[in-house]
Amino acid sequence: MKIGLVLEGGAMRGIYTAGVLDAFLKNSIEFDGLAGVSAGAIHGATFLSKQYGRNLRYMKKYCSDWRYMSFRSLIINGDMVGRKFCYHDIPSKLDPFDYNTFFKNKTKFYTCATNLKTGKAEFLHPKNKHELLEMLRASASLPLVSRNVPLNGNIYLDGGISDSIPLKAFQKMGYQKNIVVLTRPVEYVKMPEKAMPFIKLKYFRYPLFVKQNRDRHLNYNKTIEYIKAQEGTGNTLVIRPSKEIRVRHTEKDTEVIQAQYDLGFSDAMNLMDKIKEFMK
């Protein structure tokens, strides 16, 4: 029986997931496969490179640097999240990513991105360093504040648009038991996208992508209901924030970032006996 790990996105809120994954590293928890979306994919990659604390470290160090994430970067470079700084300078020089350990890891890694032409989620599996960075960037590039990401003849943006929490997709891929890490508390209900007029205008050439944005809140809320139902079957274990910490998409307060990470770590540690039993 294959056991999978499914990681929701959530921009800076996703540092909760980094805390959960560091608790997994501390307890030597491993999986057969991992499906990450947006920030979940980024934190999942570092989990597989086994670099405990890395994502928290560089996020706290660079969150106030305009090259990391800012409207200045959006104006100058066309991306709110700086492509060169985040996908080259940090992993190559400033806080090096361990590609060797990542690619030797037996866990199969998938990052979810949305194909603009089809509007569908695609699960991309990197074969080399360049593909990994571009697939992570594709999954985490939000509409309106990011340039489209061309890759292997297709064009991609944020994986959360088409499949925010790909549990059902991972089950279809053969992962019968899954741990799902969410970044919203249990009472959260997603509302309609307020920026739809701008999305319709900018992406009018991609009507299926526009439709996915329009229906995203409906699909997300249905997915949450599906996950709750799967919890009752015993084949799904969910880790979600035990309380809400308000984390902005462009959070600069390192104390807030630390608190969200600490919450993820403590929530996972409190469930560790249950997690280990589930993994059996």
PDB file of C-alpha atoms in Angstrom:
ATOM      1  CA  MET A   1       0.000   0.000   0.000  1.00  0.00           C
ATOM      2  CA  LYS A   2       1.415   3.371  -1.073  1.00  0.00           C
ATOM      3  CA  ILE A   3       1.224   6.251   1.414  1.00  0.00           C
ATOM      4  CA  GLY A   4       1.125   9.802   0.097  1.00  0.00           C
ATOM      5  CA  LEU A   5       1.547  13.316   1.444  1.00  0.00           C
ATOM      6  CA  VAL A   6      -0.675  16.105   0.056  1.00  0.00           C
ATOM      7  CA  LEU A   7       0.290  19.719   0.775  1.00  0.00           C
ATOM      8  CA  GLU A   8      -1.997  22.722   0.314  1.00  0.00           C
ATOM      9  CA  GLY A   9      -0.545  26.095  -0.716  1.00  0.00           C
ATOM     10  CA  GLY A  10      -1.220  29.454   0.890  1.00  0.00           C
ATOM     11  CA  ALA A  11       1.621  31.911   0.093  1.00  0.00           C
ATOM     12  CA  MET A  12       3.281  33.104   3.331  1.00  0.00           C
ATOM     13  CA  ARG A  13       0.599  31.274   5.332  1.00  0.00           C
ATOM     14  CA  GLY A  14       2.207  28.085   4.030  1.00  0.00           C
ATOM     15  CA  ILE A  15       5.076  28.386   6.522  1.00  0.00           C
ATOM     16  CA  TYR A  16       2.688  26.375   8.724  1.00  0.00           C
ATOM     17  CA  THR A  17       3.440  23.441   6.420  1.00  0.00           C
ATOM     18  CA  ALA A  18       7.188  23.957   6.860  1.00  0.00           C
ATOM     19  CA  GLY A  19       6.681  23.508  10.618  1.00  0.00           C
ATOM     20  CA  VAL A  20       4.730  20.295  10.081  1.00  0.00           C
ATOM     21  CA  LEU A  21       7.374  18.930   7.717  1.00  0.00           C
ATOM     22  CA  ASP A  22      10.207  19.731  10.108  1.00  0.00           C
ATOM     23  CA  ALA A  23       8.346  17.723  12.760  1.00  0.00           C
ATOM     24  CA  PHE A  24       8.238  14.866  10.220  1.00  0.00           C
ATOM     25  CA  LEU A  25      11.986  15.189   9.632  1.00  0.00           C
ATOM     26  CA  LYS A  26      12.646  15.140  13.361  1.00  0.00           C
ATOM     27  CA  ASN A  27      10.698  11.881  13.623  1.00  0.00           C
ATOM     28  CA  SER A  28      12.028  10.289  10.402  1.00  0.00           C
ATOM     29  CA  ILE A  29       8.576  10.181   8.764  1.00  0.00           C
ATOM     30  CA  GLU A  30       8.817   9.277   5.060  1.00  0.00           C
ATOM     31  CA  PHE A  31       6.308   8.776   2.243  1.00  0.00           C
ATOM     32  CA  ASP A  32       6.020   6.967  -1.072  1.00  0.00           C
ATOM     33  CA  GLY A  33       4.831  10.089  -2.866  1.00  0.00           C
ATOM     34  CA  LEU A  34       4.300  13.807  -2.292  1.00  0.00           C
ATOM     35  CA  ALA A  35       1.951  16.168  -4.136  1.00  0.00           C
ATOM     36  CA  GLY A  36       2.459  19.856  -3.382  1.00  0.00           C
ATOM     37  CA  VAL A  37       0.627  22.952  -4.531  1.00  0.00           C
ATOM     38  CA  SER A  38       2.259  26.384  -4.673  1.00  0.00           C
ATOM     39  CA  ALA A  39       3.901  27.074  -1.290  1.00  0.00           C
ATOM     40  CA  GLY A  40       3.162  23.460  -0.372  1.00  0.00           C
ATOM     41  CA  ALA A  41       5.323  22.295  -3.277  1.00  0.00           C
ATOM     42  CA  ILE A  42       8.159  24.617  -2.251  1.00  0.00           C
ATOM     43  CA  HIS A  43       8.122  23.416   1.353  1.00  0.00           C
ATOM     44  CA  GLY A  44       7.690  19.826   0.173  1.00  0.00           C
ATOM     45  CA  ALA A  45      10.824  20.044  -1.949  1.00  0.00           C
ATOM     46  CA  THR A  46      12.885  21.169   1.053  1.00  0.00           C
ATOM     47  CA  PHE A  47      11.358  18.330   3.088  1.00  0.00           C
ATOM     48  CA  LEU A  48      12.685  15.861   0.523  1.00  0.00           C
ATOM     49  CA  SER A  49      16.097  17.543   0.537  1.00  0.00           C
ATOM     50  CA  LYS A  50      16.037  16.957   4.318  1.00  0.00           C
ATOM     51  CA  GLN A  51      17.145  20.496   5.179  1.00  0.00           C
ATOM     52  CA  TYR A  52      15.582  21.008   8.589  1.00  0.00           C
ATOM     53  CA  GLY A  53      14.652  24.645   9.255  1.00  0.00           C
ATOM     54  CA  ARG A  54      15.821  25.941   5.869  1.00  0.00           C
ATOM     55  CA  ASN A  55      12.557  27.483   4.661  1.00  0.00           C
ATOM     56  CA  LEU A  56      11.873  29.261   7.937  1.00  0.00           C
ATOM     57  CA  ARG A  57      15.446  30.547   8.000  1.00  0.00           C
ATOM     58  CA  TYR A  58      15.505  32.133   4.547  1.00  0.00           C
ATOM     59  CA  MET A  59      11.917  33.381   4.770  1.00  0.00           C
ATOM     60  CA  LYS A  60      12.622  35.287   7.980  1.00  0.00           C
ATOM     61  CA  LYS A  61      15.896  36.600   6.582  1.00  0.00           C
ATOM     62  CA  TYR A  62      14.589  37.824   3.242  1.00  0.00           C
ATOM     63  CA  CYS A  63      10.863  38.514   3.704  1.00  0.00           C
ATOM     64  CA  SER A  64      11.514  42.276   3.890  1.00  0.00           C
ATOM     65  CA  ASP A  65      13.853  42.280   0.896  1.00  0.00           C
ATOM     66  CA  TRP A  66      12.024  43.832  -2.067  1.00  0.00           C
ATOM     67  CA  ARG A  67      13.608  41.246  -4.367  1.00  0.00           C
ATOM     68  CA  TYR A  68      11.866  38.431  -2.469  1.00  0.00           C
ATOM     69  CA  MET A  69       8.248  39.563  -2.696  1.00  0.00           C
ATOM     70  CA  SER A  70       6.995  43.104  -3.278  1.00  0.00           C
ATOM     71  CA  PHE A  71       5.024  45.409  -5.539  1.00  0.00           C
ATOM     72  CA  ARG A  72       8.362  46.969  -6.460  1.00  0.00           C
ATOM     73  CA  SER A  73       9.436  43.604  -7.846  1.00  0.00           C
ATOM     74  CA  LEU A  74       6.131  43.353  -9.725  1.00  0.00           C
ATOM     75  CA  ILE A  75       6.685  46.756 -11.350  1.00  0.00           C
ATOM     76  CA  ILE A  76      10.352  46.180 -12.192  1.00  0.00           C
ATOM     77  CA  ASN A  77      10.345  42.476 -13.085  1.00  0.00           C
ATOM     78  CA  GLY A  78       6.727  41.618 -13.853  1.00  0.00           C
ATOM     79  CA  ASP A  79       6.564  39.159 -10.937  1.00  0.00           C
ATOM     80  CA  MET A  80       5.652  39.996  -7.352  1.00  0.00           C
ATOM     81  CA  VAL A  81       7.832  37.076  -6.275  1.00  0.00           C
ATOM     82  CA  GLY A  82      11.243  37.800  -7.755  1.00  0.00           C
ATOM     83  CA  ARG A  83      12.183  35.052 -10.204  1.00  0.00           C
ATOM     84  CA  LYS A  84      15.967  35.544 -10.117  1.00  0.00           C
ATOM     85  CA  PHE A  85      16.181  36.142  -6.378  1.00  0.00           C
ATOM     86  CA  CYS A  86      13.848  33.349  -5.239  1.00  0.00           C
ATOM     87  CA  TYR A  87      14.568  30.704  -7.869  1.00  0.00           C
ATOM     88  CA  HIS A  88      18.271  31.304  -8.435  1.00  0.00           C
ATOM     89  CA  ASP A  89      20.028  33.473  -5.863  1.00  0.00           C
ATOM     90  CA  ILE A  90      18.561  31.829  -2.751  1.00  0.00           C
ATOM     91  CA  PRO A  91      18.744  28.136  -3.781  1.00  0.00           C
ATOM     92  CA  SER A  92      22.105  28.503  -5.568  1.00  0.00           C
ATOM     93  CA  LYS A  93      24.051  30.935  -3.361  1.00  0.00           C
ATOM     94  CA  LEU A  94      22.338  32.533  -0.371  1.00  0.00           C
ATOM     95  CA  ASP A  95      20.838  29.394   1.246  1.00  0.00           C
ATOM     96  CA  PRO A  96      21.789  26.512  -1.060  1.00  0.00           C
ATOM     97  CA  PHE A  97      19.249  23.810  -1.817  1.00  0.00           C
ATOM     98  CA  ASP A  98      20.534  20.232  -1.563  1.00  0.00           C
ATOM     99  CA  TYR A  99      19.674  18.950  -5.040  1.00  0.00           C
ATOM    100  CA  ASN A 100      21.722  15.798  -4.547  1.00  0.00           C
ATOM    101  CA  THR A 101      19.675  14.651  -1.534  1.00  0.00           C
ATOM    102  CA  PHE A 102      16.410  15.713  -3.203  1.00  0.00           C
ATOM    103  CA  PHE A 103      16.955  13.650  -6.342  1.00  0.00           C
ATOM    104  CA  LYS A 104      18.237  10.653  -4.365  1.00  0.00           C
ATOM    105  CA  ASN A 105      15.120  10.658  -2.184  1.00  0.00           C
ATOM    106  CA  LYS A 106      12.899   7.657  -2.930  1.00  0.00           C
ATOM    107  CA  THR A 107       9.721   9.698  -2.410  1.00  0.00           C
ATOM    108  CA  LYS A 108       8.201  10.553  -5.789  1.00  0.00           C
ATOM    109  CA  PHE A 109       7.635  14.311  -5.992  1.00  0.00           C
ATOM    110  CA  TYR A 110       4.850  16.043  -7.928  1.00  0.00           C
ATOM    111  CA  THR A 111       4.098  19.734  -8.103  1.00  0.00           C
ATOM    112  CA  CYS A 112       0.630  20.808  -9.218  1.00  0.00           C
ATOM    113  CA  ALA A 113       0.295  23.637 -11.747  1.00  0.00           C
ATOM    114  CA  THR A 114      -2.632  24.931 -13.804  1.00  0.00           C
ATOM    115  CA  ASN A 115      -2.432  24.725 -17.597  1.00  0.00           C
ATOM    116  CA  LEU A 116      -3.790  28.038 -18.905  1.00  0.00           C
ATOM    117  CA  LYS A 117      -5.011  26.551 -22.193  1.00  0.00           C
ATOM    118  CA  THR A 118      -6.978  23.671 -20.681  1.00  0.00           C
ATOM    119  CA  GLY A 119      -7.710  25.103 -17.232  1.00  0.00           C
ATOM    120  CA  LYS A 120      -6.791  21.706 -15.791  1.00  0.00           C
ATOM    121  CA  ALA A 121      -4.393  20.684 -13.051  1.00  0.00           C
ATOM    122  CA  GLU A 122      -1.233  18.940 -14.171  1.00  0.00           C
ATOM    123  CA  PHE A 123       1.107  17.039 -11.862  1.00  0.00           C
ATOM    124  CA  LEU A 124       4.652  17.737 -12.941  1.00  0.00           C
ATOM    125  CA  HIS A 125       7.537  15.457 -11.976  1.00  0.00           C
ATOM    126  CA  PRO A 126      11.001  17.060 -12.294  1.00  0.00           C
ATOM    127  CA  LYS A 127      13.931  15.133 -13.741  1.00  0.00           C
ATOM    128  CA  ASN A 128      16.636  17.747 -13.183  1.00  0.00           C
ATOM    129  CA  LYS A 129      17.475  20.958 -11.335  1.00  0.00           C
ATOM    130  CA  HIS A 130      16.118  23.297 -14.022  1.00  0.00           C
ATOM    131  CA  GLU A 131      12.805  21.462 -14.258  1.00  0.00           C
ATOM    132  CA  LEU A 132      12.414  21.450 -10.481  1.00  0.00           C
ATOM    133  CA  LEU A 133      12.847  25.222 -10.175  1.00  0.00           C
ATOM    134  CA  GLU A 134      10.579  26.009 -13.120  1.00  0.00           C
ATOM    135  CA  MET A 135       7.878  23.600 -11.933  1.00  0.00           C
ATOM    136  CA  LEU A 136       7.950  25.123  -8.462  1.00  0.00           C
ATOM    137  CA  ARG A 137       7.729  28.586  -9.989  1.00  0.00           C
ATOM    138  CA  ALA A 138       4.816  27.535 -12.196  1.00  0.00           C
ATOM    139  CA  SER A 139       2.906  26.092  -9.247  1.00  0.00           C
ATOM    140  CA  ALA A 140       3.453  29.190  -7.106  1.00  0.00           C
ATOM    141  CA  SER A 141       2.899  31.953  -9.698  1.00  0.00           C
ATOM    142  CA  LEU A 142      -0.318  33.726  -8.755  1.00  0.00           C
ATOM    143  CA  PRO A 143      -2.572  35.230 -11.456  1.00  0.00           C
ATOM    144  CA  LEU A 144      -2.384  38.997 -12.050  1.00  0.00           C
ATOM    145  CA  VAL A 145       0.895  39.405 -10.123  1.00  0.00           C
ATOM    146  CA  SER A 146       3.034  36.879 -12.047  1.00  0.00           C
ATOM    147  CA  ARG A 147       4.114  36.323 -15.603  1.00  0.00           C
ATOM    148  CA  ASN A 148       2.925  33.137 -17.280  1.00  0.00           C
ATOM    149  CA  VAL A 149       5.430  30.283 -16.936  1.00  0.00           C
ATOM    150  CA  PRO A 150       6.239  28.444 -20.195  1.00  0.00           C
ATOM    151  CA  LEU A 151       7.354  24.859 -19.714  1.00  0.00           C
ATOM    152  CA  ASN A 152       7.596  21.920 -22.117  1.00  0.00           C
ATOM    153  CA  GLY A 153       5.368  23.589 -24.699  1.00  0.00           C
ATOM    154  CA  ASN A 154       2.652  24.589 -22.243  1.00  0.00           C
ATOM    155  CA  ILE A 155       1.873  27.698 -20.173  1.00  0.00           C
ATOM    156  CA  TYR A 156       1.233  27.462 -16.440  1.00  0.00           C
ATOM    157  CA  LEU A 157       0.205  29.421 -13.369  1.00  0.00           C
ATOM    158  CA  ASP A 158      -0.795  28.701  -9.755  1.00  0.00           C
ATOM    159  CA  GLY A 159      -1.764  25.088  -9.133  1.00  0.00           C
ATOM    160  CA  GLY A 160      -4.278  26.187  -6.523  1.00  0.00           C
ATOM    161  CA  ILE A 161      -6.563  27.574  -9.230  1.00  0.00           C
ATOM    162  CA  SER A 162      -7.396  24.110 -10.570  1.00  0.00           C
ATOM    163  CA  ASP A 163      -6.749  21.812  -7.580  1.00  0.00           C
ATOM    164  CA  SER A 164      -5.925  23.477  -4.259  1.00  0.00           C
ATOM    165  CA  ILE A 165      -5.737  20.200  -2.315  1.00  0.00           C
ATOM    166  CA  PRO A 166      -5.203  17.293  -4.745  1.00  0.00           C
ATOM    167  CA  LEU A 167      -6.190  14.400  -2.480  1.00  0.00           C
ATOM    168  CA  LYS A 168      -8.611  12.872  -4.966  1.00  0.00           C
ATOM    169  CA  ALA A 169      -6.072  13.140  -7.787  1.00  0.00           C
ATOM    170  CA  PHE A 170      -3.389  11.478  -5.672  1.00  0.00           C
ATOM    171  CA  GLN A 171      -5.769   8.665  -4.754  1.00  0.00           C
ATOM    172  CA  LYS A 172      -6.377   8.075  -8.470  1.00  0.00           C
ATOM    173  CA  MET A 173      -2.598   7.892  -8.931  1.00  0.00           C
ATOM    174  CA  GLY A 174      -2.517   4.926  -6.563  1.00  0.00           C
ATOM    175  CA  TYR A 175      -1.829   6.439  -3.149  1.00  0.00           C
ATOM    176  CA  GLN A 176      -4.409   4.607  -1.033  1.00  0.00           C
ATOM    177  CA  LYS A 177      -3.534   6.257   2.294  1.00  0.00           C
ATOM    178  CA  ASN A 178      -2.665   9.939   2.574  1.00  0.00           C
ATOM    179  CA  ILE A 179      -1.712  12.557   5.106  1.00  0.00           C
ATOM    180  CA  VAL A 180      -3.116  15.943   4.082  1.00  0.00           C
ATOM    181  CA  VAL A 181      -1.638  19.180   5.431  1.00  0.00           C
ATOM    182  CA  LEU A 182      -4.021  22.146   5.233  1.00  0.00           C
ATOM    183  CA  THR A 183      -3.174  25.776   5.957  1.00  0.00           C
ATOM    184  CA  ARG A 184      -6.671  26.917   6.963  1.00  0.00           C
ATOM    185  CA  PRO A 185      -8.491  26.071  10.214  1.00  0.00           C
ATOM    186  CA  VAL A 186     -11.434  23.691  10.130  1.00  0.00           C
ATOM    187  CA  GLU A 187     -14.108  26.419  10.046  1.00  0.00           C
ATOM    188  CA  TYR A 188     -12.737  28.161   6.936  1.00  0.00           C
ATOM    189  CA  VAL A 189     -15.074  28.582   3.938  1.00  0.00           C
ATOM    190  CA  LYS A 190     -13.695  30.020   0.699  1.00  0.00           C
ATOM    191  CA  MET A 191     -15.554  32.962  -0.851  1.00  0.00           C
ATOM    192  CA  PRO A 192     -15.831  33.986  -4.546  1.00  0.00           C
ATOM    193  CA  GLU A 193     -12.796  35.629  -6.139  1.00  0.00           C
ATOM    194  CA  LYS A 194     -13.087  39.426  -5.836  1.00  0.00           C
ATOM    195  CA  ALA A 195     -10.618  40.077  -8.654  1.00  0.00           C
ATOM    196  CA  MET A 196     -12.646  38.247 -11.320  1.00  0.00           C
ATOM    197  CA  PRO A 197     -13.189  41.370 -13.504  1.00  0.00           C
ATOM    198  CA  PHE A 198      -9.412  41.809 -13.778  1.00  0.00           C
ATOM    199  CA  ILE A 199      -8.837  38.089 -14.348  1.00  0.00           C
ATOM    200  CA  LYS A 200     -11.409  38.058 -17.161  1.00  0.00           C
ATOM    201  CA  LEU A 201      -9.707  41.048 -18.756  1.00  0.00           C
ATOM    202  CA  LYS A 202      -6.123  39.792 -18.504  1.00  0.00           C
ATOM    203  CA  TYR A 203      -6.740  36.138 -19.402  1.00  0.00           C
ATOM    204  CA  PHE A 204      -9.511  36.501 -21.991  1.00  0.00           C
ATOM    205  CA  ARG A 205      -7.498  34.321 -24.374  1.00  0.00           C
ATOM    206  CA  TYR A 206      -7.797  31.443 -21.874  1.00  0.00           C
ATOM    207  CA  PRO A 207     -11.538  31.036 -21.161  1.00  0.00           C
ATOM    208  CA  LEU A 208     -11.119  27.659 -19.439  1.00  0.00           C
ATOM    209  CA  PHE A 209      -8.595  29.188 -17.050  1.00  0.00           C
ATOM    210  CA  VAL A 210     -10.980  32.083 -16.348  1.00  0.00           C
ATOM    211  CA  LYS A 211     -13.745  29.574 -15.599  1.00  0.00           C
ATOM    212  CA  GLN A 212     -11.521  27.756 -13.097  1.00  0.00           C
ATOM    213  CA  ASN A 213     -10.910  31.043 -11.290  1.00  0.00           C
ATOM    214  CA  ARG A 214     -14.627  31.792 -11.251  1.00  0.00           C
ATOM    215  CA  ASP A 215     -15.489  28.376  -9.827  1.00  0.00           C
ATOM    216  CA  ARG A 216     -12.493  28.054  -7.529  1.00  0.00           C
ATOM    217  CA  HIS A 217     -14.374  28.728  -4.282  1.00  0.00           C
ATOM    218  CA  LEU A 218     -17.015  26.144  -5.167  1.00  0.00           C
ATOM    219  CA  ASN A 219     -14.426  23.508  -6.019  1.00  0.00           C
ATOM    220  CA  TYR A 220     -12.368  24.302  -2.922  1.00  0.00           C
ATOM    221  CA  ASN A 221     -15.312  23.979  -0.552  1.00  0.00           C
ATOM    222  CA  LYS A 222     -16.365  20.697  -2.200  1.00  0.00           C
ATOM    223  CA  THR A 223     -12.821  19.406  -1.775  1.00  0.00           C
ATOM    224  CA  ILE A 224     -12.872  20.242   1.932  1.00  0.00           C
ATOM    225  CA  GLU A 225     -16.123  18.298   2.324  1.00  0.00           C
ATOM    226  CA  TYR A 226     -14.587  15.363   0.456  1.00  0.00           C
ATOM    227  CA  ILE A 227     -11.540  15.425   2.725  1.00  0.00           C
ATOM    228  CA  LYS A 228     -13.729  15.438   5.827  1.00  0.00           C
ATOM    229  CA  ALA A 229     -15.603  12.410   4.481  1.00  0.00           C
ATOM    230  CA  GLN A 230     -12.315  10.627   3.723  1.00  0.00           C
ATOM    231  CA  GLU A 231     -11.141  11.212   7.298  1.00  0.00           C
ATOM    232  CA  GLY A 232     -14.017   9.032   8.434  1.00  0.00           C
ATOM    233  CA  THR A 233     -12.871   6.104   6.293  1.00  0.00           C
ATOM    234  CA  GLY A 234      -9.504   5.835   8.043  1.00  0.00           C
ATOM    235  CA  ASN A 235      -7.468   6.233   4.842  1.00  0.00           C
ATOM    236  CA  THR A 236      -6.840   9.970   5.317  1.00  0.00           C
ATOM    237  CA  LEU A 237      -5.230  11.819   8.198  1.00  0.00           C
ATOM    238  CA  VAL A 238      -5.543  15.612   8.191  1.00  0.00           C
ATOM    239  CA  ILE A 239      -3.256  18.113   9.876  1.00  0.00           C
ATOM    240  CA  ARG A 240      -4.689  21.636   9.959  1.00  0.00           C
ATOM    241  CA  PRO A 241      -4.050  24.775  12.061  1.00  0.00           C
ATOM    242  CA  SER A 242      -5.486  24.330  15.556  1.00  0.00           C
ATOM    243  CA  LYS A 243      -6.065  28.085  15.681  1.00  0.00           C
ATOM    244  CA  GLU A 244      -6.009  30.971  13.234  1.00  0.00           C
ATOM    245  CA  ILE A 245      -3.018  33.291  12.980  1.00  0.00           C
ATOM    246  CA  ARG A 246      -3.565  36.132  10.545  1.00  0.00           C
ATOM    247  CA  VAL A 247      -0.777  35.916   8.003  1.00  0.00           C
ATOM    248  CA  ARG A 248      -0.825  38.308   5.056  1.00  0.00           C
ATOM    249  CA  HIS A 249       0.070  37.121   1.554  1.00  0.00           C
ATOM    250  CA  THR A 250       3.104  39.428   1.693  1.00  0.00           C
ATOM    251  CA  GLU A 251       3.801  39.050   5.424  1.00  0.00           C
ATOM    252  CA  LYS A 252       6.918  40.921   6.593  1.00  0.00           C
ATOM    253  CA  ASP A 253       6.592  40.451  10.353  1.00  0.00           C
ATOM    254  CA  THR A 254       9.091  37.764  11.332  1.00  0.00           C
ATOM    255  CA  GLU A 255       7.307  37.172  14.647  1.00  0.00           C
ATOM    256  CA  VAL A 256       4.085  36.291  12.783  1.00  0.00           C
ATOM    257  CA  ILE A 257       6.022  34.005  10.437  1.00  0.00           C
ATOM    258  CA  GLN A 258       7.711  32.299  13.392  1.00  0.00           C
ATOM    259  CA  ALA A 259       4.377  31.871  15.199  1.00  0.00           C
ATOM    260  CA  GLN A 260       2.773  30.231  12.144  1.00  0.00           C
ATOM    261  CA  TYR A 261       5.736  27.882  11.758  1.00  0.00           C
ATOM    262  CA  ASP A 262       5.684  27.032  15.479  1.00  0.00           C
ATOM    263  CA  LEU A 263       1.966  26.265  15.233  1.00  0.00           C
ATOM    264  CA  GLY A 264       2.602  23.781  12.411  1.00  0.00           C
ATOM    265  CA  PHE A 265       5.433  22.140  14.300  1.00  0.00           C
ATOM    266  CA  SER A 266       3.462  21.821  17.549  1.00  0.00           C
ATOM    267  CA  ASP A 267       0.279  20.619  15.826  1.00  0.00           C
ATOM    268  CA  ALA A 268       2.259  17.853  14.115  1.00  0.00           C
ATOM    269  CA  MET A 269       4.135  16.895  17.278  1.00  0.00           C
ATOM    270  CA  ASN A 270       0.862  16.689  19.217  1.00  0.00           C
ATOM    271  CA  LEU A 271      -0.412  14.242  16.592  1.00  0.00           C
ATOM    272  CA  MET A 272       2.834  12.309  16.221  1.00  0.00           C
ATOM    273  CA  ASP A 273       1.665   9.109  17.930  1.00  0.00           C
ATOM    274  CA  LYS A 274      -1.401   9.099  15.684  1.00  0.00           C
ATOM    275  CA  ILE A 275       0.754   9.844  12.634  1.00  0.00           C
ATOM    276  CA  LYS A 276       3.143   6.962  13.361  1.00  0.00           C
ATOM    277  CA  GLU A 277       0.243   4.591  13.875  1.00  0.00           C
ATOM    278  CA  PHE A 278      -1.298   5.764  10.573  1.00  0.00           C
ATOM    279  CA  MET A 279       1.994   5.186   8.769  1.00  0.00           C
ATOM    280  CA  LYS A 280       1.978   1.518   9.793  1.00  0.00           C
TER     281      LYS A 280
END
